[in-house]
Short mmCIF file of C-alpha atoms and ligand atoms in Angstrom, two decimals:
data_model
loop_
_atom_site.label_atom_id
_atom_site.label_comp_id
_atom_site.label_asym_id
_atom_site.label_seq_id
_atom_site.Cartn_x
_atom_site.Cartn_y
_atom_site.Cartn_z
CA MET A 1 5.10 -4.42 -76.89
CA ASP A 2 2.46 -6.36 -78.78
CA SER A 3 3.33 -9.92 -79.48
CA ILE A 4 3.33 -11.46 -82.90
CA THR A 5 0.05 -13.29 -83.42
CA THR A 6 0.11 -15.74 -86.28
CA LEU A 7 -2.27 -18.60 -86.86
CA THR A 8 -0.96 -21.13 -89.30
CA PRO A 9 -2.94 -24.15 -90.47
CA ALA A 10 -0.63 -26.31 -88.36
CA ASP A 11 -1.43 -24.24 -85.25
CA ALA A 12 -5.10 -24.53 -86.05
CA ARG A 13 -4.85 -28.30 -86.18
CA GLU A 14 -2.89 -28.29 -82.98
CA GLY A 15 -5.55 -26.05 -81.44
CA GLU A 16 -8.15 -28.58 -82.45
CA CYS A 17 -6.30 -31.26 -80.63
CA PRO A 18 -4.80 -30.06 -77.37
CA HIS A 19 -5.11 -33.45 -75.60
CA HIS A 20 -5.47 -35.77 -78.53
CA ASN A 21 -4.94 -38.84 -76.40
CA GLY A 22 -7.70 -37.90 -73.99
CA GLY A 23 -10.75 -38.28 -76.17
CA VAL A 24 -12.74 -36.77 -78.98
CA THR A 25 -15.02 -33.85 -79.66
CA MET A 26 -18.24 -34.75 -81.45
CA THR A 27 -20.17 -32.02 -83.25
CA ILE A 28 -23.69 -32.42 -84.61
CA VAL A 29 -23.68 -31.55 -88.32
CA GLY A 30 -27.00 -33.13 -89.26
CA HIS A 31 -30.06 -33.84 -87.13
CA PRO A 32 -33.82 -34.06 -87.74
CA ASP A 33 -33.96 -30.93 -85.56
CA PRO A 34 -31.63 -28.44 -87.36
CA SER A 35 -31.52 -26.19 -84.27
CA ARG A 36 -29.20 -28.82 -82.80
CA VAL A 37 -26.56 -28.42 -85.52
CA GLY A 38 -23.35 -27.07 -83.98
CA GLU A 39 -23.90 -28.57 -80.51
CA SER A 40 -20.92 -30.58 -79.35
CA ALA A 41 -19.77 -33.12 -76.79
CA ALA A 42 -16.22 -33.61 -75.46
CA VAL A 43 -15.99 -37.33 -74.66
CA GLU A 44 -13.04 -38.91 -72.85
CA PHE A 45 -11.84 -42.35 -73.94
CA ASP A 46 -12.65 -45.25 -71.65
CA ALA A 47 -9.93 -47.71 -70.60
CA GLN A 48 -10.07 -49.38 -74.05
CA GLN A 49 -9.74 -46.08 -75.94
CA ARG A 50 -13.45 -46.15 -76.91
CA VAL A 51 -16.33 -43.68 -76.87
CA PRO A 52 -20.01 -44.63 -76.65
CA LEU A 53 -22.74 -43.44 -79.01
CA SER A 54 -26.44 -43.94 -78.57
CA ARG A 55 -29.74 -42.12 -78.37
CA ARG A 56 -28.92 -41.36 -74.69
CA GLU A 57 -25.20 -40.62 -74.64
CA PRO A 58 -23.10 -38.56 -74.82
CA LEU A 59 -24.74 -35.25 -73.95
CA PHE A 60 -24.37 -32.50 -76.57
CA ALA A 61 -24.50 -28.81 -75.69
CA ALA A 62 -24.31 -25.35 -77.21
CA ALA A 63 -22.00 -22.90 -75.37
CA GLY A 64 -23.43 -22.02 -71.96
CA GLN A 65 -26.38 -24.44 -72.35
CA PRO A 66 -27.06 -27.66 -70.45
CA GLY A 67 -26.26 -30.87 -72.34
CA ARG A 68 -28.89 -33.13 -73.90
CA PRO A 69 -28.65 -36.45 -75.68
CA LEU A 70 -29.31 -36.96 -79.39
CA GLU A 71 -32.86 -38.05 -78.41
CA ASP A 72 -33.87 -39.30 -81.86
CA PRO A 73 -36.14 -42.31 -81.13
CA TYR A 74 -34.89 -44.07 -84.28
CA LEU A 75 -31.41 -44.43 -82.72
CA SER A 76 -30.55 -47.34 -80.49
CA ARG A 77 -30.82 -46.93 -76.72
CA SER A 78 -27.83 -49.22 -76.11
CA PRO A 79 -24.48 -47.74 -77.12
CA ALA A 80 -22.30 -48.66 -80.04
CA TYR A 81 -18.61 -48.07 -79.26
CA LEU A 82 -16.17 -46.36 -81.54
CA SER A 83 -12.56 -47.47 -80.86
CA PHE A 84 -9.54 -45.33 -81.58
CA LYS A 85 -5.96 -46.42 -82.18
CA ALA A 86 -3.23 -43.86 -82.86
CA GLY A 87 -2.71 -43.30 -86.57
CA GLU A 88 -5.56 -45.61 -87.63
CA MET A 89 -9.09 -45.16 -88.81
CA PRO A 90 -11.50 -45.65 -85.86
CA VAL A 91 -13.57 -48.85 -85.90
CA TRP A 92 -16.88 -49.87 -84.38
CA SER A 93 -15.87 -52.22 -81.61
CA GLU A 94 -19.32 -53.79 -81.45
CA PRO A 95 -20.19 -54.47 -85.07
CA ALA A 96 -23.54 -55.95 -84.11
CA HIS A 97 -24.58 -52.46 -83.09
CA ALA A 98 -22.72 -50.70 -85.87
CA PRO A 99 -25.44 -48.36 -86.99
CA CYS A 100 -23.55 -46.31 -89.38
CA GLU A 101 -21.14 -45.07 -91.94
CA LEU A 102 -17.74 -43.67 -91.06
CA ARG A 103 -15.74 -41.54 -93.50
CA PRO A 104 -12.47 -39.66 -93.15
CA LEU A 105 -12.74 -35.95 -93.78
CA HIS A 106 -10.82 -34.26 -96.55
CA GLY A 107 -7.77 -32.34 -95.30
CA ALA A 108 -8.14 -33.57 -91.72
CA GLN A 109 -5.08 -35.85 -91.99
CA GLY A 110 -6.50 -38.71 -89.98
CA ARG A 111 -7.79 -36.53 -87.16
CA ALA A 112 -11.46 -36.06 -88.09
CA TRP A 113 -14.22 -38.32 -89.37
CA TYR A 114 -17.81 -38.03 -90.44
CA VAL A 115 -20.18 -40.51 -88.82
CA VAL A 116 -23.79 -41.18 -89.81
CA LEU A 117 -26.22 -42.81 -87.42
CA ARG A 118 -29.09 -44.62 -89.14
CA ARG A 119 -29.12 -41.99 -91.93
CA ARG A 120 -30.74 -39.68 -89.32
CA VAL A 121 -27.89 -37.96 -87.50
CA GLY A 122 -24.53 -36.79 -88.86
CA LEU A 123 -21.63 -36.20 -86.49
CA LEU A 124 -18.18 -34.80 -86.98
CA ILE A 125 -15.68 -36.57 -84.72
CA GLU A 126 -12.33 -34.88 -84.10
CA LEU A 127 -9.46 -35.97 -81.90
CA GLY A 128 -9.05 -33.75 -78.84
CA LEU A 129 -11.29 -32.46 -76.10
CA ARG A 130 -12.69 -28.96 -76.30
CA PRO A 131 -15.66 -27.19 -74.75
CA PRO A 132 -18.61 -26.13 -76.94
CA PRO A 133 -17.80 -22.79 -78.60
CA PRO A 134 -20.51 -20.19 -79.33
CA ARG A 135 -22.21 -20.66 -82.71
CA GLU A 136 -21.82 -16.94 -83.44
CA ARG A 137 -19.58 -14.30 -81.90
CA HIS A 138 -18.28 -11.03 -83.33
CA GLY A 139 -20.49 -11.74 -86.36
CA LEU A 140 -18.47 -14.88 -87.16
CA VAL A 141 -20.60 -18.01 -87.40
CA GLY A 142 -18.74 -21.26 -86.75
CA VAL A 143 -17.88 -23.84 -84.13
CA SER A 144 -14.48 -25.07 -85.37
CA ALA A 145 -11.37 -24.74 -83.24
CA ALA A 146 -9.92 -22.47 -85.95
CA THR A 147 -12.87 -20.07 -85.64
CA ALA A 148 -12.69 -20.15 -81.84
CA ARG A 149 -8.99 -19.26 -82.09
CA LEU A 150 -9.67 -16.55 -84.67
CA ARG A 151 -12.13 -14.92 -82.26
CA GLU A 152 -9.47 -15.01 -79.51
CA GLN A 153 -6.98 -13.39 -81.89
CA ILE A 154 -9.51 -10.73 -82.86
CA GLU A 155 -10.00 -9.87 -79.20
CA ALA A 156 -6.22 -9.87 -78.60
CA THR A 157 -5.41 -7.64 -81.59
CA ALA A 158 -8.36 -5.33 -80.93
CA GLY A 159 -6.60 -4.13 -77.78
CA SER A 160 -3.50 -3.08 -79.71
CA GLU A 161 -2.83 -0.14 -82.01
CA LEU A 162 -0.52 -2.04 -84.37
CA PRO A 163 -1.66 -2.81 -87.90
CA VAL A 164 -3.16 -6.22 -88.57
CA LEU A 165 -2.71 -8.23 -91.75
CA LEU A 166 -5.56 -10.63 -92.53
CA ILE A 167 -4.65 -13.40 -94.94
CA GLY A 168 -7.12 -15.83 -96.46
CA GLU A 169 -8.80 -16.99 -99.63
CA THR A 170 -11.67 -14.97 -101.01
CA GLY A 171 -14.85 -15.26 -98.95
CA THR A 172 -13.20 -16.60 -95.79
CA GLY A 173 -14.41 -13.64 -93.72
CA LYS A 174 -11.46 -11.21 -93.72
CA GLU A 175 -13.71 -8.17 -93.92
CA LEU A 176 -15.95 -9.55 -91.17
CA ALA A 177 -12.86 -10.11 -89.01
CA ALA A 178 -11.68 -6.53 -89.70
CA GLN A 179 -15.11 -5.21 -88.67
CA ALA A 180 -14.89 -7.29 -85.48
CA ILE A 181 -11.39 -5.96 -84.62
CA HIS A 182 -12.70 -2.42 -85.01
CA ALA A 183 -15.86 -3.14 -83.02
CA CYS A 184 -13.93 -4.77 -80.15
CA GLY A 185 -11.29 -2.04 -79.81
CA ARG A 186 -11.22 1.44 -78.30
CA ARG A 187 -11.94 3.00 -81.70
CA ARG A 188 -15.46 1.54 -81.90
CA GLY A 189 -17.88 4.42 -82.30
CA GLN A 190 -15.35 6.12 -84.58
CA PRO A 191 -15.43 5.59 -88.36
CA LEU A 192 -14.42 2.32 -89.99
CA VAL A 193 -13.57 3.09 -93.60
CA THR A 194 -13.21 0.16 -96.02
CA VAL A 195 -11.34 0.58 -99.28
CA ASN A 196 -10.85 -2.09 -101.90
CA LEU A 197 -7.52 -1.28 -103.52
CA SER A 198 -8.15 -3.56 -106.49
CA ALA A 199 -11.11 -1.39 -107.50
CA ILE A 200 -9.16 1.91 -107.55
CA PRO A 201 -7.24 2.88 -110.70
CA ASP A 202 -3.54 3.42 -109.98
CA SER A 203 -3.73 6.95 -111.35
CA THR A 204 -6.25 8.15 -108.75
CA ALA A 205 -5.23 5.93 -105.82
CA ALA A 206 -3.05 8.54 -104.06
CA SER A 207 -5.69 11.24 -104.29
CA GLN A 208 -8.44 8.87 -103.13
CA LEU A 209 -6.43 7.71 -100.13
CA PHE A 210 -4.56 10.85 -99.10
CA GLY A 211 -6.78 13.55 -100.62
CA HIS A 212 -5.83 16.60 -102.66
CA ALA A 213 -5.77 20.36 -102.33
CA ARG A 214 -7.94 22.60 -104.48
CA GLY A 215 -6.29 23.15 -107.87
CA ALA A 216 -3.75 20.37 -107.23
CA PHE A 217 -4.45 19.08 -110.76
CA THR A 218 -6.73 19.96 -113.67
CA ASP A 219 -9.90 18.26 -112.35
CA ALA A 220 -9.35 19.32 -108.71
CA ALA A 221 -11.93 22.12 -108.57
CA ARG A 222 -12.38 21.49 -104.85
CA ALA A 223 -10.18 20.15 -102.06
CA HIS A 224 -10.89 16.52 -101.23
CA ASP A 225 -10.38 14.64 -97.96
CA GLY A 226 -9.04 11.20 -98.77
CA TYR A 227 -9.98 7.94 -97.01
CA PHE A 228 -7.23 8.47 -94.40
CA LEU A 229 -8.79 11.72 -93.20
CA GLN A 230 -12.28 10.20 -93.35
CA ALA A 231 -11.00 7.48 -91.01
CA ASP A 232 -9.21 9.91 -88.64
CA GLY A 233 -9.72 8.72 -85.06
CA GLY A 234 -10.96 5.34 -86.33
CA THR A 235 -9.85 2.48 -88.52
CA LEU A 236 -8.96 2.17 -92.19
CA PHE A 237 -9.40 -1.29 -93.72
CA LEU A 238 -7.43 -1.73 -96.93
CA ASP A 239 -8.74 -4.78 -98.75
CA GLU A 240 -6.58 -6.40 -101.48
CA ILE A 241 -3.45 -4.62 -100.17
CA GLY A 242 -1.39 -6.77 -102.57
CA ASP A 243 -2.86 -4.71 -105.44
CA ALA A 244 -1.58 -1.37 -104.08
CA PRO A 245 0.70 0.32 -106.64
CA ILE A 246 4.32 0.67 -105.49
CA SER A 247 4.14 4.49 -105.32
CA LEU A 248 1.16 4.22 -102.95
CA GLN A 249 3.01 1.70 -100.80
CA VAL A 250 5.71 4.30 -100.08
CA GLN A 251 3.08 6.75 -98.82
CA LEU A 252 1.34 4.03 -96.82
CA LEU A 253 4.61 3.24 -95.09
CA ARG A 254 5.05 6.87 -94.15
CA ALA A 255 1.51 7.02 -92.79
CA LEU A 256 2.20 3.92 -90.70
CA GLU A 257 5.61 4.96 -89.44
CA GLN A 258 5.09 8.66 -88.88
CA GLY A 259 1.33 8.97 -88.55
CA GLU A 260 1.29 11.61 -91.29
CA ILE A 261 -0.01 11.93 -94.80
CA GLN A 262 0.46 14.47 -97.54
CA PRO A 263 -2.57 15.30 -99.70
CA ILE A 264 -1.59 16.00 -103.33
CA GLY A 265 -0.64 19.66 -103.55
CA GLY A 266 -1.28 20.13 -99.82
CA ARG A 267 0.56 20.31 -96.52
CA VAL A 268 1.69 17.29 -94.46
CA ARG A 269 -1.03 16.42 -91.93
CA ALA A 270 -1.05 14.24 -88.84
CA VAL A 271 -3.62 11.45 -88.83
CA ASP A 272 -4.65 9.04 -86.11
CA VAL A 273 -5.68 5.94 -88.02
CA ARG A 274 -5.43 2.26 -87.14
CA LEU A 275 -4.65 0.30 -90.28
CA LEU A 276 -6.03 -3.14 -91.04
CA ALA A 277 -5.16 -4.79 -94.34
CA ALA A 278 -6.23 -7.96 -96.13
CA THR A 279 -4.87 -10.06 -98.93
CA ASP A 280 -5.62 -13.36 -100.60
CA THR A 281 -2.21 -13.56 -102.24
CA ASP A 282 1.17 -14.39 -100.81
CA LEU A 283 2.81 -11.04 -100.17
CA GLU A 284 6.23 -12.65 -99.77
CA ASP A 285 6.00 -13.80 -103.38
CA ALA A 286 4.98 -10.25 -104.33
CA VAL A 287 8.05 -8.93 -102.44
CA ALA A 288 10.27 -11.42 -104.28
CA ALA A 289 8.74 -10.32 -107.59
CA GLY A 290 9.37 -6.64 -106.75
CA ARG A 291 5.64 -5.83 -106.64
CA PHE A 292 5.45 -5.22 -102.90
CA ARG A 293 7.78 -3.31 -100.60
CA LYS A 294 9.48 -5.44 -98.00
CA ALA A 295 9.44 -2.63 -95.43
CA LEU A 296 5.66 -2.29 -95.76
CA LEU A 297 5.17 -6.04 -95.38
CA PHE A 298 7.33 -6.02 -92.20
CA ARG A 299 5.28 -3.17 -90.84
CA LEU A 300 1.96 -4.85 -91.64
CA CYS A 301 2.71 -8.37 -90.54
CA SER A 302 3.57 -7.76 -86.89
CA GLN A 303 0.09 -9.12 -86.22
CA THR A 304 -1.03 -11.60 -88.86
CA LEU A 305 -4.31 -13.48 -88.76
CA ARG A 306 -4.69 -16.37 -91.20
CA LEU A 307 -8.22 -17.39 -92.04
CA LEU A 308 -8.41 -21.03 -93.10
CA PRO A 309 -10.42 -22.03 -96.17
CA LEU A 310 -13.90 -23.27 -95.27
CA ARG A 311 -13.06 -26.79 -96.53
CA ASP A 312 -10.42 -27.01 -93.77
CA ARG A 313 -13.02 -26.05 -91.12
CA PRO A 314 -15.66 -28.76 -91.61
CA ALA A 315 -17.23 -28.05 -88.21
CA ASP A 316 -18.14 -24.56 -89.51
CA ILE A 317 -19.77 -25.73 -92.74
CA ALA A 318 -22.97 -27.24 -91.32
CA VAL A 319 -23.54 -24.46 -88.81
CA GLN A 320 -23.02 -21.80 -91.48
CA LEU A 321 -25.32 -23.70 -93.84
CA VAL A 322 -28.12 -23.62 -91.25
CA HIS A 323 -27.39 -19.94 -90.53
CA PHE A 324 -27.49 -18.90 -94.21
CA LEU A 325 -30.61 -21.02 -94.86
CA ASP A 326 -32.31 -19.41 -91.88
CA GLN A 327 -31.43 -15.93 -93.18
CA ALA A 328 -32.69 -16.78 -96.67
CA LEU A 329 -35.89 -18.33 -95.31
CA ALA A 330 -36.47 -15.28 -93.09
CA GLY A 331 -36.39 -13.15 -96.26
CA LEU A 332 -39.00 -15.46 -97.79
CA GLY A 333 -41.14 -15.50 -94.63
CA ARG A 334 -40.58 -19.29 -94.38
CA ARG A 335 -38.32 -19.77 -91.34
CA GLU A 336 -40.54 -22.61 -90.12
CA ARG A 337 -39.06 -24.82 -92.84
CA LEU A 338 -36.11 -25.38 -90.49
CA HIS A 339 -38.30 -26.26 -87.49
CA MET A 340 -38.75 -29.92 -86.66
CA ARG A 341 -42.41 -30.86 -86.20
CA ALA A 342 -42.36 -34.58 -85.38
CA TRP A 343 -39.67 -37.28 -85.35
CA THR A 344 -41.73 -39.16 -87.93
CA ASP A 345 -41.64 -36.29 -90.47
CA SER A 346 -38.90 -36.32 -93.11
CA PRO A 347 -36.70 -33.29 -92.45
CA TRP A 348 -36.61 -30.49 -95.03
CA LEU A 349 -32.84 -30.17 -94.44
CA ASP A 350 -31.73 -33.79 -94.57
CA LEU A 351 -28.34 -35.49 -94.45
CA GLU A 352 -28.01 -35.53 -98.23
CA ALA A 353 -27.90 -31.72 -98.31
CA VAL A 354 -25.57 -31.56 -95.30
CA GLU A 355 -23.21 -34.02 -96.97
CA ALA A 356 -23.24 -32.09 -100.24
CA ALA A 357 -22.01 -29.10 -98.23
CA LEU A 358 -19.59 -31.00 -96.02
CA PHE A 359 -17.75 -32.71 -98.88
CA ALA A 360 -17.64 -29.82 -101.34
CA ARG A 361 -14.52 -27.74 -101.88
CA TRP A 362 -16.11 -24.26 -101.68
CA PRO A 363 -13.48 -22.26 -103.62
CA GLY A 364 -15.50 -19.11 -102.85
CA ASN A 365 -15.70 -20.16 -99.18
CA SER A 366 -18.50 -18.71 -97.01
CA ARG A 367 -19.58 -16.26 -99.73
CA GLU A 368 -20.19 -19.17 -102.08
CA LEU A 369 -21.89 -21.25 -99.37
CA ARG A 370 -24.17 -18.31 -98.60
CA GLY A 371 -25.05 -17.94 -102.30
CA ALA A 372 -25.71 -21.68 -102.69
CA ALA A 373 -27.84 -21.75 -99.52
CA SER A 374 -29.90 -18.71 -100.61
CA GLN A 375 -30.45 -20.18 -104.05
CA ALA A 376 -31.39 -23.60 -102.67
CA ALA A 377 -33.78 -22.06 -100.11
CA LEU A 378 -35.48 -20.08 -102.84
CA LEU A 379 -35.92 -23.13 -105.06
CA ALA A 380 -37.06 -25.43 -102.23
CA ALA A 381 -39.11 -23.11 -100.00
CA ASN A 382 -42.28 -24.86 -101.19
CA GLN A 383 -40.76 -28.29 -101.74
CA PRO A 384 -40.67 -31.14 -99.21
CA LYS A 385 -36.87 -31.28 -99.25
CA LEU A 386 -33.94 -28.95 -99.78
CA VAL A 387 -31.51 -29.87 -102.56
CA LEU A 388 -28.04 -28.40 -102.28
CA THR A 389 -25.45 -29.14 -104.89
CA THR A 390 -22.19 -27.34 -105.30
CA SER A 391 -19.96 -26.00 -108.06
CA ALA A 392 -16.95 -28.10 -107.08
CA PRO A 393 -17.18 -31.89 -106.95
CA PRO A 394 -17.04 -33.61 -103.56
CA ALA A 395 -13.53 -34.09 -102.23
CA THR A 396 -13.92 -37.53 -100.63
CA ALA A 397 -17.42 -38.74 -101.46
CA PRO A 398 -17.81 -41.15 -104.37
CA THR A 399 -17.68 -39.48 -107.78
CA PRO A 400 -21.27 -38.77 -108.80
CA THR A 401 -22.58 -40.15 -112.08
CA PRO A 402 -22.35 -37.33 -114.61
CA THR A 403 -25.73 -35.83 -115.50
CA PRO A 404 -24.90 -33.45 -118.34
CA ASP A 405 -28.38 -31.97 -118.60
CA VAL A 406 -28.62 -31.02 -114.98
CA ALA A 407 -26.41 -28.12 -113.95
CA ALA A 408 -25.35 -27.74 -110.33
CA PRO A 409 -27.07 -24.82 -108.51
CA ALA A 410 -23.93 -22.65 -108.51
CA GLU A 411 -23.82 -23.04 -112.30
CA VAL A 412 -27.55 -22.39 -112.52
CA PHE A 413 -26.96 -19.32 -110.39
CA ALA A 414 -24.06 -18.21 -112.61
CA ARG A 415 -26.23 -18.71 -115.71
CA ALA A 416 -28.96 -16.61 -114.13
CA LEU A 417 -26.41 -13.77 -114.17
CA THR A 418 -27.54 -11.97 -117.27
CA GLU A 419 -25.16 -10.09 -119.51
CA SER A 420 -26.76 -6.77 -118.57
CA ALA A 421 -26.51 -7.52 -114.82
CA ILE A 422 -22.83 -8.36 -115.22
CA ARG A 423 -22.05 -5.35 -117.41
CA GLU A 424 -23.86 -2.97 -115.03
CA THR A 425 -22.08 -4.39 -111.99
CA LEU A 426 -18.71 -4.24 -113.75
CA ALA A 427 -19.33 -0.62 -114.70
CA ALA A 428 -20.23 0.20 -111.09
CA HIS A 429 -16.94 -1.37 -109.95
CA GLN A 430 -14.54 0.25 -112.41
CA HIS A 431 -14.56 -3.05 -114.35
CA SER A 432 -12.86 -4.86 -111.49
CA VAL A 433 -13.95 -8.49 -111.83
CA ARG A 434 -13.19 -9.17 -108.17
CA GLY A 435 -15.27 -6.17 -107.07
CA ALA A 436 -18.16 -7.23 -109.30
CA ALA A 437 -17.91 -10.87 -108.16
CA ARG A 438 -18.14 -9.71 -104.57
CA ALA A 439 -21.19 -7.57 -105.34
CA LEU A 440 -22.86 -10.41 -107.27
CA GLN A 441 -21.93 -12.88 -104.54
CA VAL A 442 -20.18 -15.37 -106.80
CA ALA A 443 -16.59 -16.62 -106.78
CA PRO A 444 -14.33 -14.55 -109.09
CA ASN A 445 -13.59 -17.69 -111.16
CA THR A 446 -17.30 -18.29 -111.69
CA LEU A 447 -17.69 -14.73 -112.94
CA TYR A 448 -14.64 -15.01 -115.21
CA ALA A 449 -16.10 -18.20 -116.71
CA ARG A 450 -19.51 -16.58 -117.23
CA MET A 451 -17.90 -13.48 -118.81
CA ARG A 452 -15.98 -15.67 -121.23
CA GLU A 453 -19.20 -17.55 -122.03
CA LEU A 454 -21.00 -14.27 -122.79
CA GLY A 455 -18.08 -12.72 -124.65
CA ILE A 456 -17.76 -9.83 -122.17
CA PRO A 457 -14.28 -8.37 -122.71
CA LEU A 458 -11.47 -9.10 -120.29
CA ALA A 459 -8.17 -7.25 -120.55
CA GLY A 460 -6.30 -10.54 -120.61
CA ASN A 461 -8.26 -11.73 -123.67
CA LEU A 462 -7.81 -8.62 -125.84
CA SER A 463 -5.67 -9.15 -128.89
CA ASP A 464 -2.46 -7.14 -129.27
CA GLU A 465 -4.05 -5.43 -132.30
CA GLU A 466 -7.11 -4.30 -130.27
CA LEU A 467 -4.80 -3.01 -127.59
CA ALA A 468 -2.56 -1.19 -130.05
CA ALA A 469 -5.56 0.40 -131.81
CA ALA A 470 -7.04 1.64 -128.52
CA HIS A 471 -3.61 2.90 -127.46
CA ALA A 472 -3.28 4.92 -130.64
CA ALA A 473 -6.87 6.25 -130.50
CA SER A 474 -6.54 7.38 -126.88
CA GLY A 475 -3.09 8.90 -127.26
CA GLY A 476 -1.81 6.38 -124.68
CA ASN A 477 -4.26 7.50 -121.96
CA VAL A 478 -4.90 4.35 -119.92
CA MET A 479 -8.19 5.59 -118.45
CA ARG A 480 -9.57 6.34 -121.90
CA MET A 481 -8.34 3.01 -123.22
CA ALA A 482 -10.10 1.18 -120.36
CA ARG A 483 -13.33 3.10 -121.00
CA ALA A 484 -13.23 2.44 -124.73
CA LEU A 485 -12.47 -1.27 -124.31
CA GLY A 486 -14.83 -1.79 -121.34
CA VAL A 487 -12.18 -3.37 -119.12
CA SER A 488 -10.41 -2.33 -115.92
CA VAL A 489 -7.63 0.24 -115.79
CA ARG A 490 -5.56 -2.24 -113.83
CA GLY A 491 -6.10 -4.90 -116.51
CA ILE A 492 -4.89 -2.47 -119.18
CA GLN A 493 -1.88 -1.54 -117.04
CA ARG A 494 -1.02 -5.21 -116.64
CA ARG A 495 -1.29 -5.83 -120.38
CA LEU A 496 0.83 -2.78 -121.18
CA GLY A 497 3.35 -3.78 -118.52
CA ARG A 498 3.64 -7.22 -120.12
CA ALA A 499 3.94 -5.76 -123.60
CA ARG A 500 6.81 -3.49 -122.58
N1 LIG B 601 -17.54 -16.92 -90.25
C1 LIG B 601 -18.52 -16.36 -90.97
N2 LIG B 601 -19.77 -16.29 -90.46
C2 LIG B 601 -20.78 -15.75 -91.18
N3 LIG B 601 -20.64 -15.25 -92.41
C3 LIG B 601 -19.43 -15.29 -92.94
C4 LIG B 601 -18.30 -15.83 -92.27
N4 LIG B 601 -17.22 -15.72 -93.06
C5 LIG B 601 -17.64 -15.11 -94.18
N5 LIG B 601 -18.96 -14.86 -94.11
C6 LIG B 601 -19.79 -14.22 -95.14
O1 LIG B 601 -19.22 -14.50 -96.40
C7 LIG B 601 -19.19 -13.33 -97.21
C8 LIG B 601 -17.77 -12.95 -97.53
O2 LIG B 601 -17.12 -12.50 -96.34
P1 LIG B 601 -15.98 -11.38 -96.35
O3 LIG B 601 -16.33 -10.31 -97.32
O4 LIG B 601 -15.70 -10.98 -94.95
O5 LIG B 601 -14.80 -12.27 -96.95
P2 LIG B 601 -13.39 -11.78 -97.47
O6 LIG B 601 -12.41 -12.81 -97.02
O7 LIG B 601 -13.14 -10.36 -97.04
O8 LIG B 601 -13.59 -11.88 -99.04
P3 LIG B 601 -12.75 -11.11 -100.21
O9 LIG B 601 -11.32 -11.52 -100.08
O10 LIG B 601 -13.35 -11.67 -101.46
O11 LIG B 601 -12.96 -9.65 -100.00
C9 LIG B 601 -19.93 -12.25 -96.43
O12 LIG B 601 -21.28 -12.30 -96.79
C10 LIG B 601 -19.78 -12.69 -95.00
O13 LIG B 601 -20.81 -12.22 -94.21
#
């Protein structure tokens, strides 16, 4: 029987720190040579609970590569020592050599610090010894212990046939993880069908998932294979499972328990589908509120993978930043911007940009980081230095002086979203704001804010009178109401549900 695989934030922290008394893991997050970002060194404490830091030691390595020192000729050859005492902030034990700043990291609860050497090199120092993980594996970029553990869980669950529930904030990589589970398992080579349940109107959800027979209802001129049959032999990934209407949940449970589905107006059919599901909401709350069936949750959560927010995986931020910048620069034909030419040159990606990323909150997680990196690369491709600012203020860095005339890039990016671009994308996604936000690569909250700014209708903002008028004009047909008001069917259903 497959074991229950659950990664909680506490486990992740524990994973980061298997032998926390033994030493520390240092990860390069900023370096004049950006190709070194993500390399790490596991350094044992000496007899006085100290670790040395200099141009020559310790040796940093990428997975499977030989170690090399930091090398930067501007760093001292003789080591400065960082001393650790349980429960306390580390201190430089030789202040004469103290070359640097030392800051605790947000959310790390006294277990991780950011260290800057001569404003040239930035290091993340975490309690615990661990070997260098790969920078990218299964499509997941990151060197944190949480990402290393997620990859192990992906490999473990890929070998099973049980459903997997992926839980994490928007943009944390749930879909990527689902793709990796499919690609690592025996069903690779068979279809992987992805369905976003928040983008399907309740009224057509059953027919879209389970199909229908010819003539099953007025518009059913032809028989239609639903997503389950399209995924037969492979994997079906149901994104936003928390948005599945209750009636659909009953049929999903049957498909999971009995391996059969019933197209509307058709015969019961056997299907061989592995189900993966994702949610960014707490399904237990949904169960308590009567919006989600307990039996379905039990069935889905036998293997649960929790993806931590990016802000709780600081070791991943810098390596993803370099990855997304490299991708954006490749599209601009300017990848050389990330290559170091000489130690004396000022780097294009300097510590200021790294710190902006490291201390931001990233509510849209990797999706938002990718958007900010692409935007910054575009603006700075021909500039001497990359400037990266973020939508959310830094979590631990000093509060910046407000500069009301200068919008942060994420806001600039949101403003660049024209009304027509937003309306077209919404129309292409059945007016689902989440679906459109994903397509436009912005956080849903950013899109909501921009829609409010532009006066684009949202179901939640319609007045009761507007709703009542549309209800009367459409004869109570929810689809027609949604079309007439330019909002999602689900939004209308929510409003009507509340009004009842
Ligand atoms: N570890 C990662 N490495 C590289 N890219 C990542 C990683 N995590 C997320 N991304 C990128 O961020 C974006 C969002 O990822 P994905 O769609 O998998 O997130 P999600 O959790 O499914 O989001 P949502 O809940 O909004 O559907 C994608 O462009 C994806 O490639």
